[in-house]
mmCIF file with all atom_site columns, C-alpha atoms in Angstrom:
data_model
loop_
_atom_site.group_PDB
_atom_site.id
_atom_site.type_symbol
_atom_site.label_atom_id
_atom_site.label_alt_id
_atom_site.label_comp_id
_atom_site.label_asym_id
_atom_site.label_entity_id
_atom_site.label_seq_id
_atom_site.pdbx_PDB_ins_code
_atom_site.Cartn_x
_atom_site.Cartn_y
_atom_site.Cartn_z
_atom_site.occupancy
_atom_site.B_iso_or_equiv
_atom_site.pdbx_formal_charge
_atom_site.auth_seq_id
_atom_site.auth_comp_id
_atom_site.auth_asym_id
_atom_site.auth_atom_id
_atom_site.pdbx_PDB_model_num
ATOM 1   C CA . ARG A 1 1   ? 0.000   0.000   0.000  1.00 0.00 ? 287 ARG A CA 1
ATOM 2   C CA . MET A 1 2   ? 1.003   3.581   -0.468 1.00 0.00 ? 288 MET A CA 1
ATOM 3   C CA . ALA A 1 3   ? 2.164   5.782   2.346  1.00 0.00 ? 289 ALA A CA 1
ATOM 4   C CA . VAL A 1 4   ? 0.041   8.852   2.995  1.00 0.00 ? 290 VAL A CA 1
ATOM 5   C CA . ASP A 1 5   ? 0.362   11.939  5.149  1.00 0.00 ? 291 ASP A CA 1
ATOM 6   C CA . SER A 1 6   ? -1.268  11.210  8.488  1.00 0.00 ? 292 SER A CA 1
ATOM 7   C CA . THR A 1 7   ? -0.674  14.586  10.165 1.00 0.00 ? 293 THR A CA 1
ATOM 8   C CA . HIS A 1 8   ? -0.496  18.235  9.251  1.00 0.00 ? 294 HIS A CA 1
ATOM 9   C CA . SER A 1 9   ? 3.207   18.324  10.088 1.00 0.00 ? 295 SER A CA 1
ATOM 10  C CA . GLY A 1 10  ? 4.068   16.045  7.176  1.00 0.00 ? 296 GLY A CA 1
ATOM 11  C CA . VAL A 1 11  ? 4.953   12.937  9.218  1.00 0.00 ? 297 VAL A CA 1
ATOM 12  C CA . ARG A 1 12  ? 4.273   9.924   7.022  1.00 0.00 ? 298 ARG A CA 1
ATOM 13  C CA . ALA A 1 13  ? 2.855   6.607   8.222  1.00 0.00 ? 299 ALA A CA 1
ATOM 14  C CA . ARG A 1 14  ? 1.821   3.438   6.481  1.00 0.00 ? 300 ARG A CA 1
ATOM 15  C CA . LEU A 1 15  ? -1.886  2.731   6.796  1.00 0.00 ? 301 LEU A CA 1
ATOM 16  C CA . ASP A 1 16  ? -1.726  -1.018  6.604  1.00 0.00 ? 302 ASP A CA 1
ATOM 17  C CA . GLY A 1 17  ? -1.513  -3.801  9.183  1.00 0.00 ? 303 GLY A CA 1
ATOM 18  C CA . ASP A 1 18  ? -0.910  -2.730  12.771 1.00 0.00 ? 304 ASP A CA 1
ATOM 19  C CA . GLN A 1 19  ? -0.812  0.989   11.994 1.00 0.00 ? 305 GLN A CA 1
ATOM 20  C CA . ASN A 1 20  ? -4.626  1.048   11.729 1.00 0.00 ? 306 ASN A CA 1
ATOM 21  C CA . LYS A 1 21  ? -5.018  -0.240  15.281 1.00 0.00 ? 307 LYS A CA 1
ATOM 22  C CA . PRO A 1 22  ? -5.013  2.073   18.285 1.00 0.00 ? 308 PRO A CA 1
ATOM 23  C CA . TYR A 1 23  ? -1.818  2.200   20.310 1.00 0.00 ? 309 TYR A CA 1
ATOM 24  C CA . ILE A 1 24  ? -3.380  0.390   23.286 1.00 0.00 ? 310 ILE A CA 1
ATOM 25  C CA . ALA A 1 25  ? -4.494  -2.509  21.038 1.00 0.00 ? 311 ALA A CA 1
ATOM 26  C CA . ARG A 1 26  ? -0.970  -2.875  19.651 1.00 0.00 ? 312 ARG A CA 1
ATOM 27  C CA . ALA A 1 27  ? 0.488   -2.728  23.172 1.00 0.00 ? 313 ALA A CA 1
ATOM 28  C CA . LEU A 1 28  ? -1.852  -5.472  24.410 1.00 0.00 ? 314 LEU A CA 1
ATOM 29  C CA . GLU A 1 29  ? -1.039  -7.695  21.443 1.00 0.00 ? 315 GLU A CA 1
ATOM 30  C CA . ARG A 1 30  ? 2.707   -7.216  21.931 1.00 0.00 ? 316 ARG A CA 1
ATOM 31  C CA . GLN A 1 31  ? 2.206   -8.632  25.440 1.00 0.00 ? 317 GLN A CA 1
ATOM 32  C CA . GLY A 1 32  ? 0.286   -11.608 24.045 1.00 0.00 ? 318 GLY A CA 1
ATOM 33  C CA . LEU A 1 33  ? -3.036  -10.346 25.378 1.00 0.00 ? 319 LEU A CA 1
ATOM 34  C CA . ASP A 1 34  ? -6.403  -10.174 23.662 1.00 0.00 ? 320 ASP A CA 1
ATOM 35  C CA . SER A 1 35  ? -7.079  -6.683  22.279 1.00 0.00 ? 321 SER A CA 1
ATOM 36  C CA . SER A 1 36  ? -10.728 -7.452  21.563 1.00 0.00 ? 322 SER A CA 1
ATOM 37  C CA . ILE A 1 37  ? -11.539 -6.439  25.157 1.00 0.00 ? 323 ILE A CA 1
ATOM 38  C CA . LEU A 1 38  ? -11.353 -2.817  23.994 1.00 0.00 ? 324 LEU A CA 1
ATOM 39  C CA . THR A 1 39  ? -15.113 -2.574  23.743 1.00 0.00 ? 325 THR A CA 1
ATOM 40  C CA . PRO A 1 40  ? -17.113 -0.205  25.954 1.00 0.00 ? 326 PRO A CA 1
ATOM 41  C CA . ALA A 1 41  ? -18.359 -3.177  28.008 1.00 0.00 ? 327 ALA A CA 1
ATOM 42  C CA . GLY A 1 42  ? -14.871 -4.646  28.389 1.00 0.00 ? 328 GLY A CA 1
ATOM 43  C CA . ILE A 1 43  ? -13.275 -1.340  29.366 1.00 0.00 ? 329 ILE A CA 1
ATOM 44  C CA . PHE A 1 44  ? -16.087 -0.550  31.809 1.00 0.00 ? 330 PHE A CA 1
ATOM 45  C CA . ALA A 1 45  ? -15.964 -4.018  33.391 1.00 0.00 ? 331 ALA A CA 1
ATOM 46  C CA . GLY A 1 46  ? -12.170 -3.970  33.712 1.00 0.00 ? 332 GLY A CA 1
ATOM 47  C CA . THR A 1 47  ? -12.083 -0.479  35.214 1.00 0.00 ? 333 THR A CA 1
ATOM 48  C CA . LEU A 1 48  ? -14.937 -1.192  37.610 1.00 0.00 ? 334 LEU A CA 1
ATOM 49  C CA . THR A 1 49  ? -13.304 -4.448  38.729 1.00 0.00 ? 335 THR A CA 1
ATOM 50  C CA . HIS A 1 50  ? -9.920  -2.787  39.268 1.00 0.00 ? 336 HIS A CA 1
ATOM 51  C CA . GLU A 1 51  ? -11.443 0.011   41.357 1.00 0.00 ? 337 GLU A CA 1
ATOM 52  C CA . PHE A 1 52  ? -13.658 -2.373  43.329 1.00 0.00 ? 338 PHE A CA 1
ATOM 53  C CA . LEU A 1 53  ? -10.667 -4.556  44.186 1.00 0.00 ? 339 LEU A CA 1
ATOM 54  C CA . GLY A 1 54  ? -8.680  -1.477  45.213 1.00 0.00 ? 340 GLY A CA 1
ATOM 55  C CA . PHE A 1 55  ? -11.369 -0.229  47.604 1.00 0.00 ? 341 PHE A CA 1
ATOM 56  C CA . ALA A 1 56  ? -12.008 -3.742  48.938 1.00 0.00 ? 342 ALA A CA 1
ATOM 57  C CA . TRP A 1 57  ? -8.286  -4.177  49.661 1.00 0.00 ? 343 TRP A CA 1
ATOM 58  C CA . LEU A 1 58  ? -8.152  -0.749  51.329 1.00 0.00 ? 344 LEU A CA 1
ATOM 59  C CA . TYR A 1 59  ? -11.096 -1.430  53.650 1.00 0.00 ? 345 TYR A CA 1
ATOM 60  C CA . ALA A 1 60  ? -10.111 -5.053  54.339 1.00 0.00 ? 346 ALA A CA 1
ATOM 61  C CA . SER A 1 61  ? -6.523  -4.156  55.242 1.00 0.00 ? 347 SER A CA 1
ATOM 62  C CA . TRP A 1 62  ? -7.662  -1.244  57.410 1.00 0.00 ? 348 TRP A CA 1
ATOM 63  C CA . GLY A 1 63  ? -10.172 -3.455  59.246 1.00 0.00 ? 349 GLY A CA 1
ATOM 64  C CA . LEU A 1 64  ? -7.626  -6.224  59.661 1.00 0.00 ? 350 LEU A CA 1
ATOM 65  C CA . CYS A 1 65  ? -5.081  -3.791  61.090 1.00 0.00 ? 351 CYS A CA 1
ATOM 66  C CA . TYR A 1 66  ? -7.730  -2.351  63.447 1.00 0.00 ? 352 TYR A CA 1
ATOM 67  C CA . LYS A 1 67  ? -8.538  -5.834  64.706 1.00 0.00 ? 353 LYS A CA 1
ATOM 68  C CA . VAL A 1 68  ? -5.031  -7.373  64.831 1.00 0.00 ? 354 VAL A CA 1
ATOM 69  C CA . GLN A 1 69  ? -2.980  -4.251  65.732 1.00 0.00 ? 355 GLN A CA 1
ATOM 70  C CA . PRO A 1 70  ? 0.283   -5.307  64.041 1.00 0.00 ? 356 PRO A CA 1
ATOM 71  C CA . GLY A 1 71  ? 2.245   -2.457  65.655 1.00 0.00 ? 357 GLY A CA 1
ATOM 72  C CA . VAL A 1 72  ? 1.364   -3.721  69.128 1.00 0.00 ? 358 VAL A CA 1
ATOM 73  C CA . GLN A 1 73  ? 2.065   -7.320  68.113 1.00 0.00 ? 359 GLN A CA 1
ATOM 74  C CA . ILE A 1 74  ? 5.509   -6.411  66.773 1.00 0.00 ? 360 ILE A CA 1
ATOM 75  C CA . SER A 1 75  ? 6.430   -4.321  69.808 1.00 0.00 ? 361 SER A CA 1
ATOM 76  C CA . ASN A 1 76  ? 5.365   -7.155  72.153 1.00 0.00 ? 362 ASN A CA 1
ATOM 77  C CA . THR A 1 77  ? 7.556   -9.680  70.328 1.00 0.00 ? 363 THR A CA 1
ATOM 78  C CA . LEU A 1 78  ? 10.612  -7.442  70.601 1.00 0.00 ? 364 LEU A CA 1
ATOM 79  C CA . PRO A 1 79  ? 11.039  -6.966  74.376 1.00 0.00 ? 365 PRO A CA 1
ATOM 80  C CA . SER A 1 80  ? 14.468  -5.362  74.056 1.00 0.00 ? 366 SER A CA 1
ATOM 81  C CA . PHE A 1 81  ? 12.987  -2.719  71.743 1.00 0.00 ? 367 PHE A CA 1
ATOM 82  C CA . GLY A 1 82  ? 11.262  -0.945  74.637 1.00 0.00 ? 368 GLY A CA 1
ATOM 83  C CA . SER A 1 83  ? 14.277  -0.846  76.912 1.00 0.00 ? 369 SER A CA 1
ATOM 84  C CA . SER A 1 84  ? 16.266  1.925   75.236 1.00 0.00 ? 370 SER A CA 1
ATOM 85  C CA . ALA A 1 85  ? 16.074  5.535   76.385 1.00 0.00 ? 371 ALA A CA 1
ATOM 86  C CA . MET A 1 86  ? 15.148  6.658   72.882 1.00 0.00 ? 372 MET A CA 1
ATOM 87  C CA . THR A 1 87  ? 12.195  4.238   72.734 1.00 0.00 ? 373 THR A CA 1
ATOM 88  C CA . ARG A 1 88  ? 10.955  5.399   76.151 1.00 0.00 ? 374 ARG A CA 1
ATOM 89  C CA . ARG A 1 89  ? 11.176  9.025   74.953 1.00 0.00 ? 375 ARG A CA 1
ATOM 90  C CA . TRP A 1 90  ? 9.234   8.148   71.783 1.00 0.00 ? 376 TRP A CA 1
ATOM 91  C CA . TRP A 1 91  ? 6.645   6.388   73.900 1.00 0.00 ? 377 TRP A CA 1
ATOM 92  C CA . ARG A 1 92  ? 6.179   9.465   76.114 1.00 0.00 ? 378 ARG A CA 1
ATOM 93  C CA . GLN A 1 93  ? 5.936   11.725  73.050 1.00 0.00 ? 379 GLN A CA 1
ATOM 94  C CA . GLY A 1 94  ? 3.447   9.364   71.435 1.00 0.00 ? 380 GLY A CA 1
ATOM 95  C CA . ARG A 1 95  ? 1.364   9.240   74.616 1.00 0.00 ? 381 ARG A CA 1
ATOM 96  C CA . ALA A 1 96  ? 1.310   13.053  74.818 1.00 0.00 ? 382 ALA A CA 1
ATOM 97  C CA . PHE A 1 97  ? 0.310   13.332  71.153 1.00 0.00 ? 383 PHE A CA 1
ATOM 98  C CA . SER A 1 98  ? -2.366  10.694  71.657 1.00 0.00 ? 384 SER A CA 1
ATOM 99  C CA . GLU A 1 99  ? -3.873  12.606  74.583 1.00 0.00 ? 385 GLU A CA 1
ATOM 100 C CA . ARG A 1 100 ? -3.900  15.879  72.615 1.00 0.00 ? 386 ARG A CA 1
ATOM 101 C CA . PHE A 1 101 ? -5.391  14.131  69.592 1.00 0.00 ? 387 PHE A CA 1
ATOM 102 C CA . ARG A 1 102 ? -8.044  12.348  71.673 1.00 0.00 ? 388 ARG A CA 1
ATOM 103 C CA . SER A 1 103 ? -9.271  15.667  73.057 1.00 0.00 ? 389 SER A CA 1
ATOM 104 C CA . ARG A 1 104 ? -9.974  17.162  69.597 1.00 0.00 ? 390 ARG A CA 1
ATOM 105 C CA . PRO A 1 105 ? -13.670 17.624  68.792 1.00 0.00 ? 391 PRO A CA 1
ATOM 106 C CA . PHE A 1 106 ? -13.687 15.652  65.526 1.00 0.00 ? 392 PHE A CA 1
ATOM 107 C CA . VAL A 1 107 ? -12.101 12.625  67.242 1.00 0.00 ? 393 VAL A CA 1
ATOM 108 C CA . GLN A 1 108 ? -14.658 12.771  70.031 1.00 0.00 ? 394 GLN A CA 1
ATOM 109 C CA . ARG A 1 109 ? -17.513 13.001  67.493 1.00 0.00 ? 395 ARG A CA 1
ATOM 110 C CA . PHE A 1 110 ? -16.034 10.083  65.523 1.00 0.00 ? 396 PHE A CA 1
ATOM 111 C CA . GLN A 1 111 ? -15.787 7.926   68.619 1.00 0.00 ? 397 GLN A CA 1
ATOM 112 C CA . TYR A 1 112 ? -19.324 8.858   69.710 1.00 0.00 ? 398 TYR A CA 1
ATOM 113 C CA . ARG A 1 113 ? -20.881 8.123   66.299 1.00 0.00 ? 399 ARG A CA 1
ATOM 114 C CA . THR A 1 114 ? -19.006 4.928   65.437 1.00 0.00 ? 400 THR A CA 1
ATOM 115 C CA . LYS A 1 115 ? -18.215 3.430   68.845 1.00 0.00 ? 401 LYS A CA 1
ATOM 116 C CA . LEU A 1 116 ? -14.659 2.874   67.571 1.00 0.00 ? 402 LEU A CA 1
ATOM 117 C CA . ASP A 1 117 ? -11.505 4.082   69.255 1.00 0.00 ? 403 ASP A CA 1
ATOM 118 C CA . GLY A 1 118 ? -10.384 7.045   67.143 1.00 0.00 ? 404 GLY A CA 1
ATOM 119 C CA . ILE A 1 119 ? -6.702  6.698   68.009 1.00 0.00 ? 405 ILE A CA 1
ATOM 120 C CA . ARG A 1 120 ? -6.694  2.986   67.267 1.00 0.00 ? 406 ARG A CA 1
ATOM 121 C CA . PHE A 1 121 ? -8.614  3.635   64.027 1.00 0.00 ? 407 PHE A CA 1
ATOM 122 C CA . GLY A 1 122 ? -6.046  6.225   62.901 1.00 0.00 ? 408 GLY A CA 1
ATOM 123 C CA . THR A 1 123 ? -3.160  3.950   63.825 1.00 0.00 ? 409 THR A CA 1
ATOM 124 C CA . ALA A 1 124 ? -4.779  1.110   61.882 1.00 0.00 ? 410 ALA A CA 1
ATOM 125 C CA . GLY A 1 125 ? -4.995  3.423   58.876 1.00 0.00 ? 411 GLY A CA 1
ATOM 126 C CA . VAL A 1 126 ? -1.267  4.085   59.004 1.00 0.00 ? 412 VAL A CA 1
ATOM 127 C CA . GLU A 1 127 ? -0.498  0.396   59.518 1.00 0.00 ? 413 GLU A CA 1
ATOM 128 C CA . SER A 1 128 ? -2.720  -0.571  56.586 1.00 0.00 ? 414 SER A CA 1
ATOM 129 C CA . PHE A 1 129 ? -0.990  2.046   54.417 1.00 0.00 ? 415 PHE A CA 1
ATOM 130 C CA . VAL A 1 130 ? 2.383   0.472   55.215 1.00 0.00 ? 416 VAL A CA 1
ATOM 131 C CA . LEU A 1 131 ? 0.994   -3.035  54.654 1.00 0.00 ? 417 LEU A CA 1
ATOM 132 C CA . ARG A 1 132 ? -0.476  -2.083  51.271 1.00 0.00 ? 418 ARG A CA 1
ATOM 133 C CA . LYS A 1 133 ? 2.786   -0.442  50.176 1.00 0.00 ? 419 LYS A CA 1
ATOM 134 C CA . VAL A 1 134 ? 4.830   -3.483  51.230 1.00 0.00 ? 420 VAL A CA 1
ATOM 135 C CA . LEU A 1 135 ? 2.473   -5.829  49.341 1.00 0.00 ? 421 LEU A CA 1
ATOM 136 C CA . TRP A 1 136 ? 2.164   -3.498  46.331 1.00 0.00 ? 422 TRP A CA 1
ATOM 137 C CA . PRO A 1 137 ? 4.376   -5.647  44.040 1.00 0.00 ? 423 PRO A CA 1
ATOM 138 C CA . ILE A 1 138 ? 1.930   -8.526  44.554 1.00 0.00 ? 424 ILE A CA 1
ATOM 139 C CA . THR A 1 139 ? -1.431  -6.756  44.749 1.00 0.00 ? 425 THR A CA 1
ATOM 140 C CA . ILE A 1 140 ? -1.178  -4.413  41.756 1.00 0.00 ? 426 ILE A CA 1
ATOM 141 C CA . PRO A 1 141 ? -0.321  -7.104  39.164 1.00 0.00 ? 427 PRO A CA 1
ATOM 142 C CA . THR A 1 142 ? -2.992  -9.347  40.695 1.00 0.00 ? 428 THR A CA 1
ATOM 143 C CA . LYS A 1 143 ? -5.612  -6.595  40.437 1.00 0.00 ? 429 LYS A CA 1
ATOM 144 C CA . ILE A 1 144 ? -4.614  -5.912  36.831 1.00 0.00 ? 430 ILE A CA 1
ATOM 145 C CA . TYR A 1 145 ? -4.811  -9.598  35.910 1.00 0.00 ? 431 TYR A CA 1
ATOM 146 C CA . ILE A 1 146 ? -8.236  -10.018 37.539 1.00 0.00 ? 432 ILE A CA 1
ATOM 147 C CA . ALA A 1 147 ? -9.519  -6.819  35.890 1.00 0.00 ? 433 ALA A CA 1
ATOM 148 C CA . TYR A 1 148 ? -8.215  -8.032  32.511 1.00 0.00 ? 434 TYR A CA 1
ATOM 149 C CA . SER A 1 149 ? -9.905  -11.426 33.002 1.00 0.00 ? 435 SER A CA 1
ATOM 150 C CA . VAL A 1 150 ? -13.224 -9.778  33.845 1.00 0.00 ? 436 VAL A CA 1
ATOM 151 C CA . ALA A 1 151 ? -12.876 -7.440  30.860 1.00 0.00 ? 437 ALA A CA 1
ATOM 152 C CA . VAL A 1 152 ? -12.288 -10.436 28.596 1.00 0.00 ? 438 VAL A CA 1
ATOM 153 C CA . LEU A 1 153 ? -15.350 -12.138 30.075 1.00 0.00 ? 439 LEU A CA 1
ATOM 154 C CA . PHE A 1 154 ? -17.558 -9.109  29.517 1.00 0.00 ? 440 PHE A CA 1
ATOM 155 C CA . ALA A 1 155 ? -16.146 -8.425  26.055 1.00 0.00 ? 441 ALA A CA 1
ATOM 156 C CA . GLY A 1 156 ? -17.293 -11.881 25.008 1.00 0.00 ? 442 GLY A CA 1
ATOM 157 C CA . THR A 1 157 ? -13.898 -13.487 24.423 1.00 0.00 ? 443 THR A CA 1
ATOM 158 C CA . ALA A 1 158 ? -11.892 -16.146 26.257 1.00 0.00 ? 444 ALA A CA 1
ATOM 159 C CA . VAL A 1 159 ? -8.623  -15.634 28.121 1.00 0.00 ? 445 VAL A CA 1
ATOM 160 C CA . ARG A 1 160 ? -5.733  -17.062 26.137 1.00 0.00 ? 446 ARG A CA 1
#
């Protein structure tokens, strides 16, 4: 086939084979994946699945950390950790911060409305953040694979 101008700047591209496909379709095919999922239903299903899994992982890890309290568990298994002067100073500073934080109106309203300990809830949020970042190399590819599989299902094709 003949080459034709594809832009106003005079850049020339061949309009046969892969050049007619969108970039994302070519990228999927280079990875050995099915590009036929690029339908509105497939894209919607994949995006919705990815976001759902992300929020589910966020809330599950936060709840797990609230229940299990990994920071307390780790500090109890390391008895020598609490014996240094620096650790005792950090503990006193943390206790003072906790008391100031507990007296704030929004924390008191949170505790009254939810019957949860606001300090423990905040700590669990930080612990879950660390947990999610540590497990990021596992969870992100897993979420992408599951979202791709659902997109393939909803696009009406089979996973290769």
